[in-house]
Amino acid sequence: DGGITQSPKYLFRKEGQNVTLSCEQNLNHDAMYWYRQDPGQGLRLIYYSQIVNDFQKGDIAEGYSVSREKKESFPLTVTSAQKNPTAFYLCASTFRTGSSGNTIYFGEGSWLTVV
Amino acid sequence: AQSVTQPDIHITVSEGASLELRCNYSYGATPYLFWYVQSPGQGLQLLLKYFSGDTLVQGIKGFEAEFKRSQSSFNLRKPSVHWSDAAEYFCAVGSRFGNEKLTFGTGTRLTIIP
């Protein structure tokens, strides 16, 4: 089945450690995104990538890093510099056809807890 | 900058009653507008979207939304809710300038009572 796969679903991290969240899509989408979700704050954009080997910061990029070496993969690293990393992380993707408004599809999310 | 306001944090309705969830947006031109639904601990599912044309948009699960330019609103409606509609609902606005980013509201949590 086509879709967006995020792993792991649940992740616990000790303070001071970096962790990487995986996001893979087999929809042949061009653009991929990472959002962070906190209670009462909706979704906030961390990073996005519209083509391979290129990505841009979103609204809350500090303490995060990404790579886009393959079209289908967009991993997110939560570094020790992120002060409050405990959250629900959502990966998303869409086609980029030159006209905006394409539907953005979401993965099932990853829960990160810092202990 | 584009923004979305969902003024109702939590709404409770009885099963079978009608529903309206409010969404107001701020954008310099005609926006792309979306409604997504999220069950607890899950990703987001698209309910419906407005790009252009008819301002009354039909979506999945019996939902509809109406784009009102004069009020900068895109309210979501359903004539009769079911217990399975209990979830969190997000309104989002997208740019027409090719960067494909969405700005989300803070969400409205819907509770259904028997």
Coordinates of C-alpha atoms in Angstrom, one line a residue:
Chain A
D1 CA 0.0 0.0 0.0
G2 CA 1.1 3.5 -0.7
G3 CA 1.7 5.8 2.2
I4 CA 3.9 7.5 4.7
T5 CA 5.7 5.4 7.3
Q6 CA 7.1 6.9 10.4
S7 CA 9.3 5.0 12.9
P8 CA 9.6 4.4 15.7
K9 CA 6.1 5.1 17.0
Y10 CA 7.3 5.6 20.5
L11 CA 10.8 6.7 21.5
F12 CA 12.4 7.6 24.8
R13 CA 15.5 9.7 25.0
K14 CA 17.8 10.6 27.8
E15 CA 18.7 14.3 28.1
G16 CA 21.8 15.1 26.1
Q17 CA 21.3 12.5 23.4
N18 CA 20.5 13.0 19.8
V19 CA 17.7 10.9 18.3
T20 CA 16.6 10.4 14.7
L21 CA 13.0 9.9 13.6
S22 CA 12.5 8.1 10.3
C23 CA 10.0 9.1 7.6
E24 CA 9.7 7.1 4.4
Q25 CA 7.1 7.6 1.6
N26 CA 6.3 5.5 -1.4
L27 CA 3.9 8.0 -3.0
N28 CA 6.5 9.5 -5.3
H29 CA 5.9 12.8 -3.6
D30 CA 8.4 15.6 -4.2
A31 CA 7.9 17.6 -1.1
M32 CA 8.3 16.4 2.5
Y33 CA 7.7 18.1 5.8
W34 CA 8.2 17.7 9.6
Y35 CA 5.7 19.1 12.0
R36 CA 5.7 19.2 15.8
Q37 CA 2.5 18.9 17.7
D38 CA 2.0 20.0 21.3
P39 CA -1.2 20.1 23.2
G40 CA -3.2 23.3 22.6
Q41 CA -0.7 24.6 20.0
G42 CA -1.7 22.8 16.8
L43 CA 1.0 21.8 14.4
R44 CA 4.2 23.8 13.9
L45 CA 6.5 23.4 10.9
I46 CA 10.1 22.3 11.7
Y47 CA 11.7 21.7 8.3
Y48 CA 10.5 21.1 4.8
S49 CA 12.1 19.9 1.6
Q50 CA 10.8 20.4 -1.9
I51 CA 13.5 18.5 -3.8
V52 CA 16.3 16.1 -3.1
N53 CA 19.4 17.6 -1.5
D54 CA 17.6 20.8 -0.6
F55 CA 15.6 21.8 2.5
Q56 CA 14.4 24.9 4.3
K57 CA 13.8 25.8 7.9
G58 CA 10.3 26.1 9.1
D59 CA 9.0 28.2 12.1
I60 CA 10.7 26.2 14.8
A61 CA 13.9 24.7 13.3
E62 CA 16.3 25.4 16.3
G63 CA 17.6 22.2 17.8
Y64 CA 16.6 20.0 14.8
S65 CA 18.4 18.9 11.7
V66 CA 17.3 17.0 8.5
S67 CA 18.6 15.5 5.4
R68 CA 17.1 14.7 2.0
E69 CA 19.4 12.3 0.2
K70 CA 16.7 10.3 -1.4
K71 CA 13.3 11.4 -2.7
E72 CA 11.4 8.9 -0.5
S73 CA 13.2 9.6 2.8
F74 CA 13.3 12.6 5.1
P75 CA 14.8 11.8 8.5
L76 CA 14.6 14.3 11.4
T77 CA 17.3 14.4 14.1
V78 CA 16.3 15.9 17.4
T79 CA 19.6 17.2 18.8
S80 CA 20.6 17.8 22.4
A81 CA 20.2 21.5 21.7
Q82 CA 16.5 21.2 21.5
K83 CA 15.4 22.4 25.0
N84 CA 11.9 20.9 25.1
P85 CA 11.8 17.9 22.7
T86 CA 9.0 15.9 24.3
A87 CA 6.2 16.1 21.7
F88 CA 4.4 14.3 18.9
Y89 CA 6.1 14.5 15.6
L90 CA 4.3 14.3 12.2
C91 CA 5.9 13.7 8.8
A92 CA 4.0 14.7 5.7
S93 CA 4.4 14.8 1.9
T94 CA 2.8 16.1 -1.3
F95 CA 3.4 16.5 -5.0
R96 CA 5.0 19.7 -6.1
T97 CA 3.6 20.4 -9.6
G98 CA 4.3 24.1 -9.8
S99 CA 0.7 25.0 -8.7
S100 CA 0.1 25.2 -5.1
G101 CA -2.7 23.7 -3.2
N102 CA -1.9 20.0 -3.5
T103 CA -3.1 17.9 -0.7
I104 CA -0.6 17.2 2.0
Y105 CA -0.7 13.7 3.4
F106 CA 0.4 12.8 6.9
G107 CA 2.1 9.8 8.5
E108 CA 0.8 8.3 11.8
G109 CA 3.3 10.2 13.9
S110 CA 6.1 9.5 16.4
W111 CA 6.0 10.2 20.1
L112 CA 9.2 11.3 21.6
T113 CA 9.6 11.5 25.4
V114 CA 12.7 12.8 27.1
V115 CA 13.4 11.1 30.4
Chain B
A1 CA 2.0 36.2 7.1
Q2 CA -0.8 33.7 6.9
S3 CA -2.6 32.6 10.1
V4 CA -5.6 30.6 11.2
T5 CA -7.8 31.0 14.2
Q6 CA -10.0 28.3 15.6
P7 CA -11.8 30.1 18.5
D8 CA -13.3 27.0 20.1
I9 CA -10.9 24.8 21.9
H10 CA -13.4 22.2 22.9
I11 CA -17.0 21.5 21.8
T12 CA -19.5 19.0 23.1
V13 CA -22.5 17.9 21.1
S14 CA -25.1 15.2 21.4
E15 CA -25.1 12.3 19.0
G16 CA -27.5 13.2 16.2
A17 CA -27.2 16.9 16.7
S18 CA -25.8 19.3 14.1
L19 CA -22.2 20.6 14.3
E20 CA -20.4 23.7 13.2
L21 CA -16.7 24.2 13.9
R22 CA -15.4 27.7 13.3
C23 CA -12.3 28.7 11.4
N24 CA -11.1 32.2 10.5
Y25 CA -8.0 32.9 8.4
S26 CA -5.7 35.7 7.6
Y27 CA -4.2 35.8 4.1
G28 CA -3.4 38.5 1.6
A29 CA -5.2 36.9 -1.3
T30 CA -7.6 34.0 -1.9
P31 CA -6.2 31.1 0.1
Y32 CA -6.2 27.4 -0.2
L33 CA -8.2 26.1 2.8
F34 CA -8.3 22.6 4.4
W35 CA -9.9 20.8 7.2
Y36 CA -8.2 17.8 8.7
V37 CA -9.3 15.4 11.4
Q38 CA -7.1 13.6 13.9
S39 CA -8.0 10.7 16.2
P40 CA -5.9 10.4 19.4
G41 CA -2.3 9.4 18.8
Q42 CA -2.8 9.3 15.0
G43 CA -1.9 11.3 12.0
L44 CA -4.1 13.7 10.2
Q45 CA -6.7 12.8 7.6
L46 CA -8.0 15.3 5.1
L47 CA -11.7 15.9 5.3
L48 CA -12.1 18.5 2.6
K49 CA -10.3 21.3 0.8
Y50 CA -11.2 24.6 -1.0
F51 CA -9.1 25.8 -3.9
S52 CA -11.5 27.8 -6.1
G53 CA -15.0 27.7 -7.6
D54 CA -18.0 26.7 -5.6
T55 CA -17.7 28.1 -2.1
L56 CA -19.6 25.2 -0.5
V57 CA -17.3 22.2 -0.4
Q58 CA -18.3 18.6 0.3
G59 CA -16.0 16.2 2.0
I60 CA -15.8 12.7 3.4
K61 CA -17.8 11.4 6.3
G62 CA -20.7 13.7 5.5
F63 CA -18.8 16.9 6.3
E64 CA -19.1 20.2 4.4
A65 CA -17.5 23.6 4.7
E66 CA -18.3 27.0 3.3
F67 CA -15.8 29.6 2.2
K68 CA -16.9 33.1 3.0
R69 CA -14.5 35.7 1.7
S70 CA -16.2 38.6 3.3
Q71 CA -15.9 37.0 6.7
S72 CA -12.5 35.3 6.2
S73 CA -14.1 32.1 7.4
F74 CA -14.2 28.5 6.4
N75 CA -16.5 26.8 8.9
L76 CA -17.0 23.1 9.0
R77 CA -20.5 21.6 9.3
K78 CA -22.2 18.3 9.7
P79 CA -26.0 17.9 9.9
S80 CA -26.0 14.9 12.3
V81 CA -22.9 13.8 14.2
H82 CA -22.1 10.2 15.1
W83 CA -20.1 9.0 18.1
S84 CA -17.2 8.1 15.7
D85 CA -16.8 11.8 14.9
A86 CA -15.2 12.5 18.3
A87 CA -11.7 13.7 17.4
E88 CA -9.7 16.8 17.0
Y89 CA -10.3 19.0 14.0
F90 CA -7.7 21.3 12.4
C91 CA -8.3 24.0 9.9
A92 CA -5.3 25.0 7.7
V93 CA -4.4 27.6 5.2
G94 CA -2.0 27.2 2.3
S95 CA -0.2 29.6 0.1
R96 CA -0.9 30.0 -3.6
F97 CA 2.7 30.7 -4.4
G98 CA 4.1 27.3 -4.8
N99 CA 5.8 26.6 -1.5
E100 CA 3.2 24.1 -0.5
K101 CA 3.4 25.0 3.2
L102 CA 0.4 24.8 5.5
T103 CA -0.3 26.9 8.5
F104 CA -2.6 25.2 11.0
G105 CA -5.0 26.4 13.7
T106 CA -4.7 25.2 17.2
G107 CA -7.5 22.7 16.7
T108 CA -11.0 22.1 18.2
R109 CA -11.6 18.9 20.2
L110 CA -15.0 17.5 19.6
T111 CA -16.7 15.3 22.2
I112 CA -19.9 13.5 21.4
I113 CA -22.3 12.6 24.2
P114 CA -25.0 9.9 23.9

